[in-house]
Every structure is written in structure tokens, then in C-alpha cells.
Amino acid sequence: MSDWQESRIGLVRIFIFRDFSKAIDFVNKVARIAEAEKHHPDILIHSYNQVKLSLFSHNEGQITCKDYAMAEKIDKLIYP
Amino acid sequence: MSDWQESRIGLVRIFIFRDFSKAIDFVNKVARIAEAEKHHPDILIHSYNQVKLSLFSHNEGQITCKDYAMAEKIDKLIYP
């Protein structure tokens, strides 16, 4: 989990892609996980090819095991 | 253009949807416009159903007519 940073806004990681299109593909894959888990990260697509994800358990007001579990699933999209 | 705000980070508008899935659908439509125009906004999907778009002409270092033209195209996705 070293590529994810715990912060005030949640468990955060920035992913960098070849281009905007690849970034959008990744966002759609993350969205499918989010819908399946009913747990919705904040997603920032910026600077053409970068995606910043913030995972946070709003009901609990903190980062929980649900966020760590989702981070692992998202990482598997990149390194299956 | 009253729903778009000019700011330091560009021409900004927040769109609110029924749910996360509708927000993602909108982001994909914006992405198709962005690819066609070769002009890529920053896109923040947050709070489950909100999408914040920031349009900026990075080469020129300011908001240009290209950003206003894209804002109009994006608005037509919502109010065709």
C-alpha cells in the first residue's frame, strides 16, 4: 500500500497514464468497482493524463478497511 | 454562460446528477468532446453525484475563446 498516502481527505493515490483516453478508461474501471462496492471515491482527472483518487468512509468520518480493500482492487487494475 | 464562473483555475462549473452512474455517463460525454477538440478539461467527480469541470488554455496561460466554445458544447449535453 506504499503508493497510497493517508491524508485528511482520505487514502490518496495519483495514477499517471499515457494519455487522456487511457486515464478515462481507468476511471471507468474504477467506477465499475465503486458501483459494485457501493463505495464511491472522489476522482480528479487532471493535467491531461493524471487521475487522483481519494478513498474515504464518509459514514464513519475516517479511512476504514473498506477504503484499504478498495485501494487493493484498484491497484489490481494496474498490476493484475 | 452564467453558470460558469471565471476563476484562477479556469472557467469552472459544477454539475449535479441523480447518482454516481449518471455523473460518470456525463464525464464520458465530456471526454468525447475533449478528445474531438484536443482540449482537455480538469474533471473532478466528487461527493457521489457531482462533477466539477475546469476549462483552461494552458498554452496561452489564460481562459480563451476555446474554453468558452467548449463550455457551450458541454452545456448542450445537459440542455440540448
PDB file of C-alpha atoms in Angstrom, chain A:
ATOM      1  CA  MET A   1       0.000   0.000   0.000  1.00  0.00           C
ATOM      2  CA  SER A   2       3.042   2.276  -0.128  1.00  0.00           C
ATOM      3  CA  ASP A   3       1.779   4.183  -3.177  1.00  0.00           C
ATOM      4  CA  TRP A   4      -1.330   5.315  -1.312  1.00  0.00           C
ATOM      5  CA  GLN A   5      -0.969   8.208   1.105  1.00  0.00           C
ATOM      6  CA  GLU A   6      -3.180   8.638   4.137  1.00  0.00           C
ATOM      7  CA  SER A   7      -4.331  12.228   4.380  1.00  0.00           C
ATOM      8  CA  ARG A   8      -7.091  14.372   5.810  1.00  0.00           C
ATOM      9  CA  ILE A   9      -9.172  13.798   2.655  1.00  0.00           C
ATOM     10  CA  GLY A  10      -8.678  10.044   2.718  1.00  0.00           C
ATOM     11  CA  LEU A  11      -6.473   7.410   1.175  1.00  0.00           C
ATOM     12  CA  VAL A  12      -4.978   9.136  -1.868  1.00  0.00           C
ATOM     13  CA  ARG A  13      -3.063   7.933  -4.892  1.00  0.00           C
ATOM     14  CA  ILE A  14      -2.187   9.614  -8.192  1.00  0.00           C
ATOM     15  CA  PHE A  15      -2.019   7.444 -11.318  1.00  0.00           C
ATOM     16  CA  ILE A  16      -0.273   8.688 -14.454  1.00  0.00           C
ATOM     17  CA  PHE A  17      -1.251   7.386 -17.900  1.00  0.00           C
ATOM     18  CA  ARG A  18      -0.002   7.633 -21.461  1.00  0.00           C
ATOM     19  CA  ASP A  19      -2.793   9.999 -22.449  1.00  0.00           C
ATOM     20  CA  PHE A  20      -6.256  11.341 -21.591  1.00  0.00           C
ATOM     21  CA  SER A  21      -8.014   8.419 -23.245  1.00  0.00           C
ATOM     22  CA  LYS A  22      -6.151   5.872 -21.070  1.00  0.00           C
ATOM     23  CA  ALA A  23      -6.949   7.971 -17.989  1.00  0.00           C
ATOM     24  CA  ILE A  24     -10.671   7.887 -18.852  1.00  0.00           C
ATOM     25  CA  ASP A  25     -10.525   4.109 -19.428  1.00  0.00           C
ATOM     26  CA  PHE A  26      -9.078   3.716 -15.927  1.00  0.00           C
ATOM     27  CA  VAL A  27     -11.754   5.978 -14.418  1.00  0.00           C
ATOM     28  CA  ASN A  28     -14.464   3.806 -15.976  1.00  0.00           C
ATOM     29  CA  LYS A  29     -12.895   0.688 -14.472  1.00  0.00           C
ATOM     30  CA  VAL A  30     -12.707   2.361 -11.057  1.00  0.00           C
ATOM     31  CA  ALA A  31     -16.353   3.449 -11.472  1.00  0.00           C
ATOM     32  CA  ARG A  32     -17.413  -0.164 -12.047  1.00  0.00           C
ATOM     33  CA  ILE A  33     -15.669  -1.230  -8.823  1.00  0.00           C
ATOM     34  CA  ALA A  34     -17.242   1.730  -6.983  1.00  0.00           C
ATOM     35  CA  GLU A  35     -20.735   0.765  -8.145  1.00  0.00           C
ATOM     36  CA  ALA A  36     -20.207  -2.899  -7.265  1.00  0.00           C
ATOM     37  CA  GLU A  37     -18.936  -1.992  -3.787  1.00  0.00           C
ATOM     38  CA  LYS A  38     -21.387   0.892  -3.305  1.00  0.00           C
ATOM     39  CA  HIS A  39     -18.371   2.911  -2.194  1.00  0.00           C
ATOM     40  CA  HIS A  40     -17.599   5.964  -4.309  1.00  0.00           C
ATOM     41  CA  PRO A  41     -14.187   7.618  -4.346  1.00  0.00           C
ATOM     42  CA  ASP A  42     -13.564  11.213  -5.330  1.00  0.00           C
ATOM     43  CA  ILE A  43     -11.878  11.148  -8.743  1.00  0.00           C
ATOM     44  CA  LEU A  44      -9.857  14.006 -10.234  1.00  0.00           C
ATOM     45  CA  ILE A  45      -8.739  13.749 -13.863  1.00  0.00           C
ATOM     46  CA  HIS A  46      -6.170  16.494 -14.363  1.00  0.00           C
ATOM     47  CA  SER A  47      -3.220  17.661 -16.416  1.00  0.00           C
ATOM     48  CA  TYR A  48      -4.386  15.568 -19.402  1.00  0.00           C
ATOM     49  CA  ASN A  49      -3.157  12.164 -18.180  1.00  0.00           C
ATOM     50  CA  GLN A  50      -3.312  12.055 -14.386  1.00  0.00           C
ATOM     51  CA  VAL A  51      -6.001  10.579 -12.141  1.00  0.00           C
ATOM     52  CA  LYS A  52      -6.057  11.330  -8.406  1.00  0.00           C
ATOM     53  CA  LEU A  53      -8.275   9.062  -6.320  1.00  0.00           C
ATOM     54  CA  SER A  54      -9.376   9.804  -2.747  1.00  0.00           C
ATOM     55  CA  LEU A  55     -10.953   6.956  -0.786  1.00  0.00           C
ATOM     56  CA  PHE A  56     -12.801   7.842   2.410  1.00  0.00           C
ATOM     57  CA  SER A  57     -15.575   6.306   4.524  1.00  0.00           C
ATOM     58  CA  HIS A  58     -17.894   9.278   4.944  1.00  0.00           C
ATOM     59  CA  ASN A  59     -20.339   7.471   7.229  1.00  0.00           C
ATOM     60  CA  GLU A  60     -17.549   6.662   9.660  1.00  0.00           C
ATOM     61  CA  GLY A  61     -15.764  10.002   9.164  1.00  0.00           C
ATOM     62  CA  GLN A  62     -12.431   8.280   8.645  1.00  0.00           C
ATOM     63  CA  ILE A  63     -10.422   5.875   6.486  1.00  0.00           C
ATOM     64  CA  THR A  64     -11.612   2.320   7.154  1.00  0.00           C
ATOM     65  CA  CYS A  65     -10.813  -1.196   5.989  1.00  0.00           C
ATOM     66  CA  LYS A  66     -13.370  -0.626   3.203  1.00  0.00           C
ATOM     67  CA  ASP A  67     -11.028   2.005   1.748  1.00  0.00           C
ATOM     68  CA  TYR A  68      -7.963  -0.229   2.013  1.00  0.00           C
ATOM     69  CA  ALA A  69      -9.887  -3.077   0.358  1.00  0.00           C
ATOM     70  CA  MET A  70     -10.930  -0.802  -2.499  1.00  0.00           C
ATOM     71  CA  ALA A  71      -7.383   0.521  -2.911  1.00  0.00           C
ATOM     72  CA  GLU A  72      -6.185  -3.061  -3.368  1.00  0.00           C
ATOM     73  CA  LYS A  73      -8.847  -3.745  -6.006  1.00  0.00           C
ATOM     74  CA  ILE A  74      -7.912  -0.562  -7.858  1.00  0.00           C
ATOM     75  CA  ASP A  75      -4.211  -1.444  -7.771  1.00  0.00           C
ATOM     76  CA  LYS A  76      -5.060  -4.770  -9.421  1.00  0.00           C
ATOM     77  CA  LEU A  77      -6.450  -2.830 -12.409  1.00  0.00           C
ATOM     78  CA  ILE A  78      -2.928  -1.542 -12.961  1.00  0.00           C
ATOM     79  CA  TYR A  79      -0.895  -4.546 -11.846  1.00  0.00           C
ATOM     80  CA  PRO A  80      -3.244  -7.533 -12.194  1.00  0.00           C
TER      81      PRO A  80
END
